[in-house]
Amino acid sequence: MILFPAIDLKDGQCVRLKLGDMDQATVYNDDPGAQAGAFEDQGFEWLHVVDLNGAFAGESVNGAAVEAILKATKNPVQLGGGIRTLDHIEAWLAKGLTRVILGTVAVRNPDLVKEACRKFPGKVAVGIDAKGGKVAVEGWAEASSLGVVELARKFEGAGVAAIIYTDIDRDGVLAGINWDSTIDLAEAVSIPVIASGGLASLADIVRMTMPDAKKLEGAISGRALYDGRIDPAQALAILRGELKPVAGLFEERP
């Protein structure tokens, strides 16, 4: 079970949005490379990066910041936001990304996603962002008529490495992950699912260790890490099975 720390990039800075609103951005670090290095030093083994400007523009906007991140960490990095063509995918993988995340193009052109999976096996994830149960696109600015499971099933057998499922109504507001919808999705498809949106506390980390969550690849954490609501050492120890909850606290396992 992987805990993915998130770096969301807006105008070259590490930010977190509230409910996906670009006008409600809190800046946490103006040095994305340093933030990536800090997450690695804390013991995290993956990094989730989103080019927020790129998601709206339909092309890379924070490329320099992403390249700084890649130089600053040895950890594998997955990137979403503005990646819409095979050329975009190939260029980013050549720069050292472990995998790309395709969101809007998964709705607009699912055949391109399937072609990308054939051309770059194991390197392509699909981002499904939902509001009110329907998939949103273009940096969450537009709603589609597609349901979450309906879209996910389009990619069964295509070789998609993972689905990153975000509940927009919970993103950035520390409301807790929508575990019911996330686990329903994981049970509906064979593709590994990563939970995103609203991870708020160690209670969510403990929830990741429950039997019905075992099908998940992991979960993404942003604001809760930046605000200090989650202690990285504790969270990672819980996921490794080294700590167990006792009366609301934690103790080392014998």
mmCIF file of N, CA and C in Angstrom, residues 32-148:
data_model
loop_
_atom_site.group_PDB
_atom_site.id
_atom_site.type_symbol
_atom_site.label_atom_id
_atom_site.label_comp_id
_atom_site.label_asym_id
_atom_site.label_seq_id
_atom_site.Cartn_x
_atom_site.Cartn_y
_atom_site.Cartn_z
ATOM 1 N N PRO A 32 9.697 23.659 -5.779
ATOM 2 C CA PRO A 32 9.190 22.297 -5.946
ATOM 3 C C PRO A 32 10.269 21.224 -5.810
ATOM 4 N N GLY A 33 11.480 21.510 -6.294
ATOM 5 C CA GLY A 33 12.557 20.535 -6.161
ATOM 6 C C GLY A 33 12.886 20.246 -4.705
ATOM 7 N N ALA A 34 12.951 21.303 -3.897
ATOM 8 C CA ALA A 34 13.227 21.127 -2.468
ATOM 9 C C ALA A 34 12.114 20.336 -1.798
ATOM 10 N N GLN A 35 10.873 20.589 -2.210
ATOM 11 C CA GLN A 35 9.747 19.847 -1.622
ATOM 12 C C GLN A 35 9.831 18.359 -1.979
ATOM 13 N N ALA A 36 10.203 18.067 -3.214
ATOM 14 C CA ALA A 36 10.363 16.670 -3.629
ATOM 15 C C ALA A 36 11.453 15.985 -2.813
ATOM 16 N N GLY A 37 12.572 16.686 -2.613
ATOM 17 C CA GLY A 37 13.653 16.126 -1.809
ATOM 18 C C GLY A 37 13.237 15.895 -0.371
ATOM 19 N N ALA A 38 12.433 16.811 0.174
ATOM 20 C CA ALA A 38 11.958 16.670 1.556
ATOM 21 C C ALA A 38 11.072 15.445 1.698
ATOM 22 N N PHE A 39 10.191 15.211 0.735
ATOM 23 C CA PHE A 39 9.330 14.030 0.802
ATOM 24 C C PHE A 39 10.168 12.745 0.750
ATOM 25 N N GLU A 40 11.200 12.740 -0.086
ATOM 26 C CA GLU A 40 12.071 11.563 -0.145
ATOM 27 C C GLU A 40 12.773 11.358 1.193
ATOM 28 N N ASP A 41 13.267 12.421 1.788
ATOM 29 C CA ASP A 41 13.954 12.324 3.078
ATOM 30 C C ASP A 41 13.026 11.814 4.183
ATOM 31 N N GLN A 42 11.726 12.096 4.048
ATOM 32 C CA GLN A 42 10.758 11.649 5.051
ATOM 33 C C GLN A 42 10.409 10.167 4.913
ATOM 34 N N GLY A 43 10.893 9.537 3.852
ATOM 35 C CA GLY A 43 10.685 8.100 3.698
ATOM 36 C C GLY A 43 9.676 7.693 2.648
ATOM 37 N N PHE A 44 9.080 8.665 1.971
ATOM 38 C CA PHE A 44 8.136 8.317 0.914
ATOM 39 C C PHE A 44 8.875 7.715 -0.275
ATOM 40 N N GLU A 45 8.203 6.816 -0.991
ATOM 41 C CA GLU A 45 8.861 6.072 -2.064
ATOM 42 C C GLU A 45 8.290 6.376 -3.443
ATOM 43 N N TRP A 46 7.285 7.246 -3.508
ATOM 44 C CA TRP A 46 6.710 7.686 -4.775
ATOM 45 C C TRP A 46 6.385 9.161 -4.654
ATOM 46 N N LEU A 47 6.100 9.796 -5.798
ATOM 47 C CA LEU A 47 5.688 11.197 -5.790
ATOM 48 C C LEU A 47 4.614 11.395 -6.855
ATOM 49 N N HIS A 48 3.543 12.080 -6.453
ATOM 50 C CA HIS A 48 2.429 12.395 -7.350
ATOM 51 C C HIS A 48 2.476 13.892 -7.654
ATOM 52 N N VAL A 49 2.582 14.245 -8.930
ATOM 53 C CA VAL A 49 2.717 15.644 -9.334
ATOM 54 C C VAL A 49 1.615 15.994 -10.327
ATOM 55 N N VAL A 50 1.035 17.185 -10.147
ATOM 56 C CA VAL A 50 0.014 17.673 -11.076
ATOM 57 C C VAL A 50 0.384 19.081 -11.532
ATOM 58 N N ASP A 51 0.378 19.277 -12.841
ATOM 59 C CA ASP A 51 0.562 20.603 -13.435
ATOM 60 C C ASP A 51 -0.832 21.221 -13.558
ATOM 61 N N LEU A 52 -1.215 22.005 -12.561
ATOM 62 C CA LEU A 52 -2.569 22.557 -12.539
ATOM 63 C C LEU A 52 -2.820 23.508 -13.702
ATOM 64 N N ASN A 53 -1.867 24.392 -13.958
ATOM 65 C CA ASN A 53 -2.016 25.296 -15.110
ATOM 66 C C ASN A 53 -2.144 24.495 -16.403
ATOM 67 N N GLY A 54 -1.352 23.438 -16.500
ATOM 68 C CA GLY A 54 -1.377 22.606 -17.700
ATOM 69 C C GLY A 54 -2.707 21.918 -17.908
ATOM 70 N N ALA A 55 -3.367 21.541 -16.798
ATOM 71 C CA ALA A 55 -4.657 20.871 -16.916
ATOM 72 C C ALA A 55 -5.683 21.770 -17.597
ATOM 73 N N PHE A 56 -5.595 23.086 -17.341
ATOM 74 C CA PHE A 56 -6.511 24.034 -17.973
ATOM 75 C C PHE A 56 -6.051 24.389 -19.381
ATOM 76 N N ALA A 57 -4.744 24.502 -19.572
ATOM 77 C CA ALA A 57 -4.204 24.949 -20.858
ATOM 78 C C ALA A 57 -4.166 23.840 -21.903
ATOM 79 N N GLY A 58 -4.136 22.585 -21.453
ATOM 80 C CA GLY A 58 -4.062 21.474 -22.389
ATOM 81 C C GLY A 58 -2.667 21.189 -22.880
ATOM 82 N N GLU A 59 -1.674 21.756 -22.200
ATOM 83 C CA GLU A 59 -0.271 21.496 -22.521
ATOM 84 C C GLU A 59 0.564 21.849 -21.293
ATOM 85 N N SER A 60 1.806 21.396 -21.294
ATOM 86 C CA SER A 60 2.665 21.637 -20.142
ATOM 87 C C SER A 60 2.894 23.129 -19.928
ATOM 88 N N VAL A 61 2.705 23.585 -18.675
ATOM 89 C CA VAL A 61 2.964 24.972 -18.319
ATOM 90 C C VAL A 61 4.072 25.051 -17.263
ATOM 91 N N ASN A 62 4.080 24.084 -16.350
ATOM 92 C CA ASN A 62 5.067 24.073 -15.272
ATOM 93 C C ASN A 62 6.201 23.081 -15.547
ATOM 94 N N GLY A 63 6.597 23.006 -16.807
ATOM 95 C CA GLY A 63 7.626 22.045 -17.197
ATOM 96 C C GLY A 63 8.937 22.219 -16.450
ATOM 97 N N ALA A 64 9.366 23.448 -16.256
ATOM 98 C CA ALA A 64 10.639 23.689 -15.567
ATOM 99 C C ALA A 64 10.574 23.189 -14.131
ATOM 100 N N ALA A 65 9.435 23.394 -13.470
ATOM 101 C CA ALA A 65 9.278 22.926 -12.096
ATOM 102 C C ALA A 65 9.291 21.403 -12.037
ATOM 103 N N VAL A 66 8.632 20.758 -13.011
ATOM 104 C CA VAL A 66 8.627 19.288 -13.036
ATOM 105 C C VAL A 66 10.041 18.769 -13.246
ATOM 106 N N GLU A 67 10.780 19.392 -14.137
ATOM 107 C CA GLU A 67 12.158 18.944 -14.378
ATOM 108 C C GLU A 67 13.019 19.138 -13.132
ATOM 109 N N ALA A 68 12.781 20.211 -12.379
ATOM 110 C CA ALA A 68 13.507 20.418 -11.123
ATOM 111 C C ALA A 68 13.189 19.316 -10.124
ATOM 112 N N ILE A 69 11.937 18.888 -10.101
ATOM 113 C CA ILE A 69 11.530 17.787 -9.217
ATOM 114 C C ILE A 69 12.252 16.498 -9.610
ATOM 115 N N LEU A 70 12.278 16.199 -10.893
ATOM 116 C CA LEU A 70 12.924 14.973 -11.363
ATOM 117 C C LEU A 70 14.412 14.947 -11.019
ATOM 118 N N LYS A 71 15.040 16.111 -11.039
ATOM 119 C CA LYS A 71 16.466 16.181 -10.690
ATOM 120 C C LYS A 71 16.698 16.068 -9.187
ATOM 121 N N ALA A 72 15.681 16.420 -8.396
ATOM 122 C CA ALA A 72 15.860 16.508 -6.946
ATOM 123 C C ALA A 72 15.548 15.214 -6.208
ATOM 124 N N THR A 73 14.908 14.257 -6.873
ATOM 125 C CA THR A 73 14.520 13.027 -6.180
ATOM 126 C C THR A 73 14.864 11.798 -7.005
ATOM 127 N N LYS A 74 15.189 10.733 -6.302
ATOM 128 C CA LYS A 74 15.413 9.439 -6.956
ATOM 129 C C LYS A 74 14.122 8.642 -7.012
ATOM 130 N N ASN A 75 13.098 9.108 -6.315
ATOM 131 C CA ASN A 75 11.835 8.390 -6.276
ATOM 132 C C ASN A 75 11.130 8.412 -7.626
ATOM 133 N N PRO A 76 10.373 7.368 -7.945
ATOM 134 C CA PRO A 76 9.553 7.408 -9.150
ATOM 135 C C PRO A 76 8.506 8.510 -9.039
ATOM 136 N N VAL A 77 8.231 9.158 -10.174
ATOM 137 C CA VAL A 77 7.299 10.287 -10.213
ATOM 138 C C VAL A 77 6.220 10.010 -11.251
ATOM 139 N N GLN A 78 4.951 10.251 -10.858
ATOM 140 C CA GLN A 78 3.859 10.223 -11.830
ATOM 141 C C GLN A 78 3.333 11.645 -11.981
ATOM 142 N N LEU A 79 3.014 12.013 -13.242
ATOM 143 C CA LEU A 79 2.627 13.394 -13.548
ATOM 144 C C LEU A 79 1.336 13.425 -14.334
ATOM 145 N N GLY A 80 0.437 14.316 -13.935
ATOM 146 C CA GLY A 80 -0.773 14.589 -14.695
ATOM 147 C C GLY A 80 -0.937 16.082 -14.905
ATOM 148 N N GLY A 81 -1.810 16.438 -15.860
ATOM 149 C CA GLY A 81 -2.097 17.842 -16.117
ATOM 150 C C GLY A 81 -1.577 18.304 -17.460
ATOM 151 N N GLY A 82 -2.448 18.383 -18.453
ATOM 152 C CA GLY A 82 -2.058 18.911 -19.756
ATOM 153 C C GLY A 82 -1.376 17.927 -20.679
ATOM 154 N N ILE A 83 -1.380 16.658 -20.329
ATOM 155 C CA ILE A 83 -0.753 15.644 -21.181
ATOM 156 C C ILE A 83 -1.843 15.078 -22.083
ATOM 157 N N ARG A 84 -1.822 15.466 -23.345
ATOM 158 C CA ARG A 84 -2.960 15.171 -24.219
ATOM 159 C C ARG A 84 -2.583 14.422 -25.497
ATOM 160 N N THR A 85 -1.277 14.234 -25.789
ATOM 161 C CA THR A 85 -0.872 13.617 -27.049
ATOM 162 C C THR A 85 0.207 12.574 -26.797
ATOM 163 N N LEU A 86 0.404 11.717 -27.793
ATOM 164 C CA LEU A 86 1.482 10.733 -27.696
ATOM 165 C C LEU A 86 2.844 11.420 -27.625
ATOM 166 N N ASP A 87 2.985 12.536 -28.323
ATOM 167 C CA ASP A 87 4.246 13.278 -28.262
ATOM 168 C C ASP A 87 4.498 13.810 -26.860
ATOM 169 N N HIS A 88 3.442 14.331 -26.206
ATOM 170 C CA HIS A 88 3.582 14.777 -24.811
ATOM 171 C C HIS A 88 4.066 13.631 -23.933
ATOM 172 N N ILE A 89 3.431 12.481 -24.101
ATOM 173 C CA ILE A 89 3.770 11.323 -23.268
ATOM 174 C C ILE A 89 5.220 10.918 -23.483
ATOM 175 N N GLU A 90 5.590 10.773 -24.743
ATOM 176 C CA GLU A 90 6.951 10.324 -25.060
ATOM 177 C C GLU A 90 7.994 11.304 -24.531
ATOM 178 N N ALA A 91 7.717 12.595 -24.667
ATOM 179 C CA ALA A 91 8.672 13.605 -24.219
ATOM 180 C C ALA A 91 8.868 13.543 -22.710
ATOM 181 N N TRP A 92 7.780 13.385 -21.953
ATOM 182 C CA TRP A 92 7.906 13.348 -20.498
ATOM 183 C C TRP A 92 8.575 12.064 -20.009
ATOM 184 N N LEU A 93 8.246 10.955 -20.627
ATOM 185 C CA LEU A 93 8.898 9.705 -20.220
ATOM 186 C C LEU A 93 10.397 9.774 -20.512
ATOM 187 N N ALA A 94 10.759 10.437 -21.608
ATOM 188 C CA ALA A 94 12.180 10.576 -21.947
ATOM 189 C C ALA A 94 12.920 11.429 -20.927
ATOM 190 N N LYS A 95 12.202 12.321 -20.246
ATOM 191 C CA LYS A 95 12.819 13.170 -19.221
ATOM 192 C C LYS A 95 12.956 12.459 -17.869
ATOM 193 N N GLY A 96 12.376 11.264 -17.755
ATOM 194 C CA GLY A 96 12.573 10.503 -16.531
ATOM 195 C C GLY A 96 11.337 10.218 -15.710
ATOM 196 N N LEU A 97 10.153 10.622 -16.186
ATOM 197 C CA LEU A 97 8.931 10.260 -15.464
ATOM 198 C C LEU A 97 8.752 8.750 -15.460
ATOM 199 N N THR A 98 8.207 8.228 -14.372
ATOM 200 C CA THR A 98 7.902 6.803 -14.306
ATOM 201 C C THR A 98 6.584 6.506 -14.989
ATOM 202 N N ARG A 99 5.597 7.389 -14.786
ATOM 203 C CA ARG A 99 4.362 7.227 -15.542
ATOM 204 C C ARG A 99 3.628 8.553 -15.676
ATOM 205 N N VAL A 100 2.846 8.632 -16.741
ATOM 206 C CA VAL A 100 2.027 9.814 -17.006
ATOM 207 C C VAL A 100 0.587 9.496 -16.642
ATOM 208 N N ILE A 101 -0.159 10.542 -16.291
ATOM 209 C CA ILE A 101 -1.565 10.388 -15.942
ATOM 210 C C ILE A 101 -2.397 11.117 -16.986
ATOM 211 N N LEU A 102 -3.293 10.388 -17.634
ATOM 212 C CA LEU A 102 -4.150 10.957 -18.670
ATOM 213 C C LEU A 102 -5.556 11.104 -18.111
ATOM 214 N N GLY A 103 -6.067 12.338 -18.140
ATOM 215 C CA GLY A 103 -7.388 12.603 -17.587
ATOM 216 C C GLY A 103 -8.385 13.011 -18.653
ATOM 217 N N THR A 104 -8.307 14.263 -19.090
ATOM 218 C CA THR A 104 -9.242 14.761 -20.096
ATOM 219 C C THR A 104 -9.222 13.917 -21.361
ATOM 220 N N VAL A 105 -8.039 13.532 -21.811
ATOM 221 C CA VAL A 105 -7.948 12.765 -23.056
ATOM 222 C C VAL A 105 -8.564 11.378 -22.899
ATOM 223 N N ALA A 106 -8.636 10.859 -21.664
ATOM 224 C CA ALA A 106 -9.274 9.561 -21.447
ATOM 225 C C ALA A 106 -10.763 9.624 -21.747
ATOM 226 N N VAL A 107 -11.365 10.798 -21.550
ATOM 227 C CA VAL A 107 -12.768 11.000 -21.880
ATOM 228 C C VAL A 107 -12.930 11.354 -23.352
ATOM 229 N N ARG A 108 -12.092 12.269 -23.822
ATOM 230 C CA ARG A 108 -12.233 12.782 -25.189
ATOM 231 C C ARG A 108 -11.772 11.780 -26.251
ATOM 232 N N ASN A 109 -10.732 11.006 -25.930
ATOM 233 C CA ASN A 109 -10.128 10.132 -26.933
ATOM 234 C C ASN A 109 -9.582 8.862 -26.269
ATOM 235 N N PRO A 110 -10.458 7.969 -25.824
ATOM 236 C CA PRO A 110 -9.987 6.750 -25.151
ATOM 237 C C PRO A 110 -9.080 5.887 -26.017
ATOM 238 N N ASP A 111 -9.240 5.965 -27.334
ATOM 239 C CA ASP A 111 -8.376 5.169 -28.206
ATOM 240 C C ASP A 111 -6.922 5.615 -28.089
ATOM 241 N N LEU A 112 -6.697 6.911 -27.869
ATOM 242 C CA LEU A 112 -5.330 7.397 -27.695
ATOM 243 C C LEU A 112 -4.713 6.804 -26.435
ATOM 244 N N VAL A 113 -5.518 6.692 -25.374
ATOM 245 C CA VAL A 113 -5.027 6.091 -24.132
ATOM 246 C C VAL A 113 -4.606 4.642 -24.385
ATOM 247 N N LYS A 114 -5.433 3.910 -25.112
ATOM 248 C CA LYS A 114 -5.124 2.506 -25.391
ATOM 249 C C LYS A 114 -3.858 2.387 -26.247
ATOM 250 N N GLU A 115 -3.725 3.288 -27.210
ATOM 251 C CA GLU A 115 -2.520 3.291 -28.043
ATOM 252 C C GLU A 115 -1.284 3.609 -27.193
ATOM 253 N N ALA A 116 -1.422 4.563 -26.283
ATOM 254 C CA ALA A 116 -0.311 4.920 -25.401
ATOM 255 C C ALA A 116 0.087 3.739 -24.524
ATOM 256 N N CYS A 117 -0.890 2.990 -24.051
ATOM 257 C CA CYS A 117 -0.597 1.820 -23.223
ATOM 258 C C CYS A 117 0.172 0.761 -24.007
ATOM 259 N N ARG A 118 -0.172 0.621 -25.275
ATOM 260 C CA ARG A 118 0.560 -0.343 -26.123
ATOM 261 C C ARG A 118 1.984 0.134 -26.380
ATOM 262 N N LYS A 119 2.116 1.421 -26.611
ATOM 263 C CA LYS A 119 3.430 1.971 -26.973
ATOM 264 C C LYS A 119 4.344 2.114 -25.755
ATOM 265 N N PHE A 120 3.733 2.400 -24.593
ATOM 266 C CA PHE A 120 4.522 2.625 -23.371
ATOM 267 C C PHE A 120 3.973 1.751 -22.241
ATOM 268 N N PRO A 121 4.171 0.438 -22.336
ATOM 269 C CA PRO A 121 3.559 -0.472 -21.357
ATOM 270 C C PRO A 121 3.992 -0.170 -19.920
ATOM 271 N N GLY A 122 3.004 -0.148 -19.040
ATOM 272 C CA GLY A 122 3.268 0.095 -17.624
ATOM 273 C C GLY A 122 3.529 1.534 -17.260
ATOM 274 N N LYS A 123 3.433 2.433 -18.248
ATOM 275 C CA LYS A 123 3.802 3.835 -18.027
ATOM 276 C C LYS A 123 2.616 4.798 -18.057
ATOM 277 N N VAL A 124 1.423 4.273 -18.246
ATOM 278 C CA VAL A 124 0.261 5.137 -18.438
ATOM 279 C C VAL A 124 -0.795 4.855 -17.374
ATOM 280 N N ALA A 125 -1.176 5.890 -16.639
ATOM 281 C CA ALA A 125 -2.280 5.818 -15.689
ATOM 282 C C ALA A 125 -3.417 6.700 -16.193
ATOM 283 N N VAL A 126 -4.611 6.426 -15.720
ATOM 284 C CA VAL A 126 -5.776 7.233 -16.072
ATOM 285 C C VAL A 126 -6.265 7.951 -14.825
ATOM 286 N N GLY A 127 -6.456 9.257 -14.949
ATOM 287 C CA GLY A 127 -7.005 10.036 -13.852
ATOM 288 C C GLY A 127 -8.497 10.236 -14.058
ATOM 289 N N ILE A 128 -9.292 9.774 -13.104
ATOM 290 C CA ILE A 128 -10.740 9.955 -13.167
ATOM 291 C C ILE A 128 -11.135 10.873 -12.013
ATOM 292 N N ASP A 129 -11.553 12.072 -12.367
ATOM 293 C CA ASP A 129 -11.951 13.082 -11.379
ATOM 294 C C ASP A 129 -13.459 13.226 -11.458
ATOM 295 N N ALA A 130 -14.141 13.057 -10.325
ATOM 296 C CA ALA A 130 -15.591 13.023 -10.351
ATOM 297 C C ALA A 130 -16.210 14.064 -9.430
ATOM 298 N N LYS A 131 -17.305 14.618 -9.894
ATOM 299 C CA LYS A 131 -18.101 15.550 -9.098
ATOM 300 C C LYS A 131 -19.549 15.102 -9.184
ATOM 301 N N GLY A 132 -20.139 14.783 -8.043
ATOM 302 C CA GLY A 132 -21.505 14.278 -8.055
ATOM 303 C C GLY A 132 -21.646 12.980 -8.818
ATOM 304 N N GLY A 133 -20.575 12.177 -8.827
ATOM 305 C CA GLY A 133 -20.627 10.883 -9.489
ATOM 306 C C GLY A 133 -20.352 10.913 -10.973
ATOM 307 N N LYS A 134 -20.188 12.118 -11.567
ATOM 308 C CA LYS A 134 -19.910 12.248 -12.998
ATOM 309 C C LYS A 134 -18.477 12.731 -13.209
ATOM 310 N N VAL A 135 -17.875 12.284 -14.297
ATOM 311 C CA VAL A 135 -16.489 12.600 -14.586
ATOM 312 C C VAL A 135 -16.354 14.049 -15.034
ATOM 313 N N ALA A 136 -15.360 14.751 -14.471
ATOM 314 C CA ALA A 136 -15.071 16.140 -14.858
ATOM 315 C C ALA A 136 -13.783 16.177 -15.673
ATOM 316 N N VAL A 137 -13.683 17.148 -16.563
ATOM 317 C CA VAL A 137 -12.522 17.263 -17.452
ATOM 318 C C VAL A 137 -12.050 18.713 -17.510
ATOM 319 N N GLU A 138 -10.966 18.932 -18.274
ATOM 320 C CA GLU A 138 -10.410 20.274 -18.478
ATOM 321 C C GLU A 138 -10.084 20.947 -17.146
ATOM 322 N N GLY A 139 -9.293 20.238 -16.314
ATOM 323 C CA GLY A 139 -8.934 20.801 -15.020
ATOM 324 C C GLY A 139 -10.132 20.957 -14.106
ATOM 325 N N TRP A 140 -11.101 20.046 -14.246
ATOM 326 C CA TRP A 140 -12.320 20.021 -13.418
ATOM 327 C C TRP A 140 -13.285 21.143 -13.779
ATOM 328 N N ALA A 141 -12.997 21.882 -14.853
ATOM 329 C CA ALA A 141 -13.842 23.024 -15.203
ATOM 330 C C ALA A 141 -15.122 22.606 -15.916
ATOM 331 N N GLU A 142 -15.137 21.399 -16.513
ATOM 332 C CA GLU A 142 -16.302 20.943 -17.263
ATOM 333 C C GLU A 142 -16.751 19.576 -16.762
ATOM 334 N N ALA A 143 -18.050 19.373 -16.705
ATOM 335 C CA ALA A 143 -18.603 18.072 -16.340
ATOM 336 C C ALA A 143 -18.955 17.303 -17.609
ATOM 337 N N SER A 144 -18.770 15.988 -17.568
ATOM 338 C CA SER A 144 -19.196 15.140 -18.679
ATOM 339 C C SER A 144 -20.421 14.356 -18.230
ATOM 340 N N SER A 145 -20.970 13.569 -19.125
ATOM 341 C CA SER A 145 -22.132 12.748 -18.777
ATOM 342 C C SER A 145 -21.725 11.347 -18.347
ATOM 343 N N LEU A 146 -20.421 11.075 -18.358
ATOM 344 C CA LEU A 146 -19.919 9.738 -18.043
ATOM 345 C C LEU A 146 -19.899 9.464 -16.546
ATOM 346 N N GLY A 147 -20.286 8.258 -16.176
ATOM 347 C CA GLY A 147 -20.116 7.809 -14.810
ATOM 348 C C GLY A 147 -18.707 7.287 -14.603
ATOM 349 N N VAL A 148 -18.277 7.224 -13.354
ATOM 350 C CA VAL A 148 -16.912 6.823 -13.032
ATOM 351 C C VAL A 148 -16.629 5.387 -13.484
#
